[in-house]
């Protein structure tokens, strides 16, 4: 019974995800699970976020990739805590992999943890990893029908970032269609249009994060 096996796998995964979440909550680390298809701009968005928020809160990153540590190397210059997870044959992160990465991070020194999932619009949506929110990135160089083709990803996410807005006039991507399709599968979904080239929408993205991050006060009460 294939369905039963998958149920068991997901149940075991969810228990570890709850553990991860508890560890992160204990240290007040707000955590997002950043997902998209390959090439939608997740790593560039993380670089932008570090540029913009790095002075205001302590950010750590877990990079999930099937092979290579190129994305983690891109982030090394920021002097932040970065862990590379190489998933080998697995096309998604699961809670157990993230649990191992958490063991390598000094959680006491983090306010925000960004977990970049493997580029894939299918199974990353099925696996909780301990995040507070899933965030999906859809770039305008992909199709505006993606939310209908991969509904679980959009249903599970709290926020949709429509990326590469600077390129939209060169594509036949229809923003209204994309929004309607996304809201059809998830009426609660928040949507922000962004570009990491001209910084469009990034203030709104900053605000979305900062509203949810708890930064410990550095002025001790006397
Ligand atoms: Mg990447
Ligand atoms: Zn997978």
Short mmCIF file of C-alpha atoms and ligand atoms in Angstrom, two decimals:
data_model
loop_
_atom_site.label_atom_id
_atom_site.label_comp_id
_atom_site.label_asym_id
_atom_site.label_seq_id
_atom_site.Cartn_x
_atom_site.Cartn_y
_atom_site.Cartn_z
CA UNK A 1 0.00 0.00 0.00
CA UNK A 2 1.93 2.93 -1.33
CA UNK A 3 -0.30 5.56 0.25
CA UNK A 4 0.15 4.09 3.71
CA UNK A 5 3.96 4.16 3.39
CA UNK A 6 3.94 7.80 2.37
CA UNK A 7 1.66 8.60 5.34
CA UNK A 8 4.14 6.99 7.71
CA UNK A 9 7.07 8.84 6.19
CA UNK A 10 5.27 12.15 6.50
CA UNK A 11 4.13 11.41 10.06
CA UNK A 12 7.69 10.61 11.14
CA UNK A 13 8.90 13.73 9.35
CA UNK A 14 6.30 15.94 11.03
CA UNK A 15 7.38 14.76 14.49
CA UNK A 16 10.98 15.81 13.78
CA UNK A 17 9.72 19.07 12.27
CA UNK A 18 7.88 19.83 15.53
CA UNK A 19 11.13 19.20 17.41
CA UNK A 20 12.98 21.58 15.10
CA UNK A 21 10.29 24.18 15.57
CA UNK A 22 10.52 23.86 19.37
CA UNK A 23 14.29 24.30 19.29
CA UNK A 24 13.93 27.40 17.11
CA UNK A 25 11.12 28.84 19.23
CA UNK A 26 13.15 28.31 22.38
CA UNK A 27 15.79 30.62 20.94
CA UNK A 28 13.34 33.05 19.37
CA UNK A 29 14.51 32.32 15.83
CA UNK A 30 11.93 33.22 13.18
CA UNK A 31 12.31 30.70 10.36
CA UNK A 32 11.19 30.69 6.75
CA UNK A 33 11.28 27.84 4.26
CA UNK A 34 12.03 29.48 0.90
CA UNK A 35 10.86 27.45 -2.08
CA UNK A 36 10.65 27.82 -5.87
CA UNK A 37 11.56 26.11 -9.09
CA UNK A 38 15.27 26.28 -10.06
CA UNK A 39 16.38 29.71 -11.23
CA UNK A 40 13.54 31.77 -9.74
CA UNK A 41 16.08 33.85 -7.79
CA UNK A 42 16.07 32.47 -4.24
CA UNK A 43 19.79 32.91 -3.57
CA UNK A 44 19.86 36.41 -5.04
CA UNK A 45 16.88 37.32 -2.86
CA UNK A 46 18.77 36.03 0.19
CA UNK A 47 21.79 38.17 -0.76
CA UNK A 48 19.52 41.21 -1.09
CA UNK A 49 17.89 40.44 2.26
CA UNK A 50 21.31 40.20 3.93
CA UNK A 51 22.31 43.54 2.37
CA UNK A 52 19.15 45.20 3.62
CA UNK A 53 18.51 43.57 7.01
CA UNK A 54 21.94 42.28 8.02
CA UNK A 55 22.56 45.30 10.27
CA UNK A 56 19.15 45.11 11.94
CA UNK A 57 18.98 41.45 12.87
CA UNK A 58 21.16 38.36 13.00
CA UNK A 59 20.46 36.18 9.98
CA UNK A 60 21.50 32.58 9.40
CA UNK A 61 21.03 30.55 6.22
CA UNK A 62 20.67 26.86 5.48
CA UNK A 63 21.27 26.15 1.79
CA UNK A 64 19.70 23.01 0.36
CA UNK A 65 21.16 21.74 -2.89
CA UNK A 66 21.33 18.34 -4.55
CA UNK A 67 25.01 18.84 -5.41
CA UNK A 68 27.63 21.60 -5.01
CA UNK A 69 27.98 24.29 -2.37
CA UNK A 70 28.00 27.19 -4.83
CA UNK A 71 25.05 28.97 -3.23
CA UNK A 72 26.57 28.72 0.26
CA UNK A 73 29.89 30.02 -1.11
CA UNK A 74 28.07 33.05 -2.55
CA UNK A 75 26.91 33.90 0.98
CA UNK A 76 30.20 33.38 2.77
CA UNK A 77 31.35 36.97 2.27
CA UNK A 78 28.52 38.20 4.48
CA UNK A 79 30.12 36.84 7.62
CA UNK A 80 26.93 35.10 8.68
CA UNK A 81 26.27 31.54 9.82
CA UNK A 82 25.69 29.43 6.68
CA UNK A 83 25.22 25.69 6.50
CA UNK A 84 25.21 23.82 3.21
CA UNK A 85 23.04 20.72 3.06
CA UNK A 86 23.82 18.49 0.11
CA UNK A 87 20.82 16.25 -0.33
CA UNK A 88 22.47 13.80 -2.75
CA UNK A 89 19.60 12.09 -4.53
CA UNK A 90 16.83 13.85 -2.63
CA UNK A 91 14.99 16.62 -4.47
CA UNK A 92 13.70 18.28 -1.27
CA UNK A 93 14.76 19.00 2.31
CA UNK A 94 13.21 16.98 5.10
CA UNK A 95 13.03 17.65 8.83
CA UNK A 96 15.84 15.24 9.64
CA UNK A 97 18.32 17.02 7.34
CA UNK A 98 17.36 20.37 8.85
CA UNK A 99 17.71 18.92 12.36
CA UNK A 100 21.34 18.05 11.58
CA UNK A 101 21.97 21.56 10.25
CA UNK A 102 20.42 23.12 13.38
CA UNK A 103 22.97 21.19 15.43
CA UNK A 104 25.73 23.07 13.59
CA UNK A 105 24.22 26.53 14.14
CA UNK A 106 24.55 28.71 17.21
CA UNK A 107 20.83 29.43 17.58
CA UNK A 108 21.39 31.81 20.48
CA UNK A 109 23.00 34.18 17.98
CA UNK A 110 20.18 34.19 15.41
CA UNK A 111 16.96 36.17 15.01
CA UNK A 112 16.06 35.02 11.50
CA UNK A 113 16.82 31.71 9.79
CA UNK A 114 16.27 31.43 6.05
CA UNK A 115 16.19 27.88 4.74
CA UNK A 116 16.63 27.77 0.96
CA UNK A 117 14.97 24.56 -0.16
CA UNK A 118 16.01 22.56 -3.23
CA UNK A 119 14.72 24.18 -6.44
CA UNK A 120 11.58 22.15 -7.09
CA UNK A 121 7.89 23.09 -7.03
CA UNK A 122 6.64 19.64 -6.07
CA UNK A 123 7.77 17.69 -2.99
CA UNK A 124 9.38 20.47 -0.88
CA UNK A 125 5.77 21.53 -0.20
CA UNK A 126 4.98 18.15 1.36
CA UNK A 127 7.69 18.20 4.01
CA UNK A 128 7.48 20.41 7.07
CA UNK A 129 10.99 21.18 8.29
CA UNK A 130 10.27 23.30 11.38
CA UNK A 131 9.58 26.61 9.68
CA UNK A 132 7.21 29.33 10.88
CA UNK A 133 6.20 30.07 7.29
CA UNK A 134 6.71 28.71 3.83
CA UNK A 135 7.44 31.39 1.24
CA UNK A 136 7.21 30.60 -2.47
CA UNK A 137 9.04 32.58 -5.16
CA UNK A 138 7.58 32.63 -8.68
CA UNK A 139 9.49 34.57 -11.31
CA UNK A 140 7.81 36.25 -14.26
CA UNK A 141 10.02 34.22 -16.62
CA UNK A 142 7.95 31.20 -15.60
CA UNK A 143 4.27 30.80 -16.43
CA UNK A 144 1.43 32.60 -14.68
CA UNK A 145 -0.41 29.23 -14.58
CA UNK A 146 2.13 27.68 -12.19
CA UNK A 147 -0.13 28.06 -9.12
CA UNK A 148 -2.76 25.88 -10.83
CA UNK A 149 -0.18 23.30 -11.95
CA UNK A 150 1.52 23.04 -8.55
CA UNK A 151 -1.33 23.91 -6.17
CA UNK A 152 0.12 22.30 -3.02
CA UNK A 153 3.16 24.60 -3.05
CA UNK A 154 0.93 27.67 -3.21
CA UNK A 155 -1.62 26.28 -0.74
CA UNK A 156 1.04 25.55 1.88
CA UNK A 157 2.74 28.94 1.56
CA UNK A 158 1.87 32.06 3.56
CA UNK A 159 3.51 34.44 1.12
CA UNK A 160 4.07 34.50 -2.65
CA UNK A 161 6.88 36.66 -3.98
CA UNK A 162 6.45 37.38 -7.70
CA UNK A 163 10.08 38.00 -8.66
CA UNK A 164 11.97 39.56 -11.58
CA UNK A 165 9.28 42.21 -12.04
CA UNK A 166 11.84 44.33 -13.93
CA UNK A 167 11.55 41.78 -16.77
CA UNK A 168 7.78 41.52 -16.89
CA UNK A 169 7.31 43.75 -19.94
CA UNK A 170 9.52 41.38 -21.97
CA UNK A 171 7.40 38.34 -21.13
CA UNK A 172 3.81 37.29 -21.64
CA UNK A 173 3.43 36.73 -17.90
CA UNK A 174 0.11 38.18 -16.79
CA UNK A 175 0.31 39.50 -13.23
CA UNK A 176 -3.46 39.59 -12.73
CA UNK A 177 -3.77 35.99 -13.96
CA UNK A 178 -0.96 34.88 -11.66
CA UNK A 179 -2.56 36.58 -8.66
CA UNK A 180 -6.00 35.15 -9.45
CA UNK A 181 -4.60 31.66 -9.96
CA UNK A 182 -2.65 31.82 -6.71
CA UNK A 183 -5.64 33.11 -4.73
CA UNK A 184 -7.84 30.44 -6.29
CA UNK A 185 -5.74 27.72 -4.63
CA UNK A 186 -5.07 29.75 -1.45
CA UNK A 187 -7.36 32.71 -0.68
CA UNK A 188 -5.23 33.59 2.38
CA UNK A 189 -1.99 33.90 0.41
CA UNK A 190 -0.20 37.24 0.72
CA UNK A 191 1.44 38.44 -2.48
CA UNK A 192 4.32 40.89 -3.01
CA UNK A 193 5.74 41.81 -6.42
CA UNK A 194 9.52 42.25 -6.24
CA UNK A 195 12.67 42.72 -8.27
CA UNK A 196 16.17 42.16 -6.94
CA UNK A 197 17.52 44.21 -9.87
CA UNK A 198 15.68 47.49 -9.25
CA UNK A 199 14.65 46.77 -5.63
CA UNK A 200 10.95 47.07 -6.40
CA UNK A 201 8.84 45.72 -3.53
CA UNK A 202 11.79 44.92 -1.31
CA UNK A 203 10.71 47.41 1.36
CA UNK A 204 7.46 45.53 1.65
CA UNK A 205 9.39 42.25 1.92
CA UNK A 206 11.61 43.79 4.63
CA UNK A 207 8.49 44.85 6.51
CA UNK A 208 6.92 41.41 6.18
CA UNK A 209 9.99 39.89 7.81
CA UNK A 210 10.61 42.58 10.43
CA UNK A 211 6.99 42.41 11.61
CA UNK A 212 7.60 38.77 12.51
CA UNK A 213 11.16 38.79 13.83
CA UNK A 214 11.83 39.36 17.50
CA UNK A 215 15.10 41.22 17.86
CA UNK A 216 16.29 41.14 21.46
CA UNK A 217 16.65 44.63 22.85
CA UNK A 218 20.31 45.57 23.06
CA UNK A 219 19.65 48.26 25.63
CA UNK A 220 19.49 46.49 28.97
CA UNK A 221 16.96 47.93 31.38
CA UNK A 222 18.74 49.70 34.24
MG1 LIG B 1 19.93 28.91 -5.00
ZN1 LIG B 2 11.68 15.52 -3.48
#
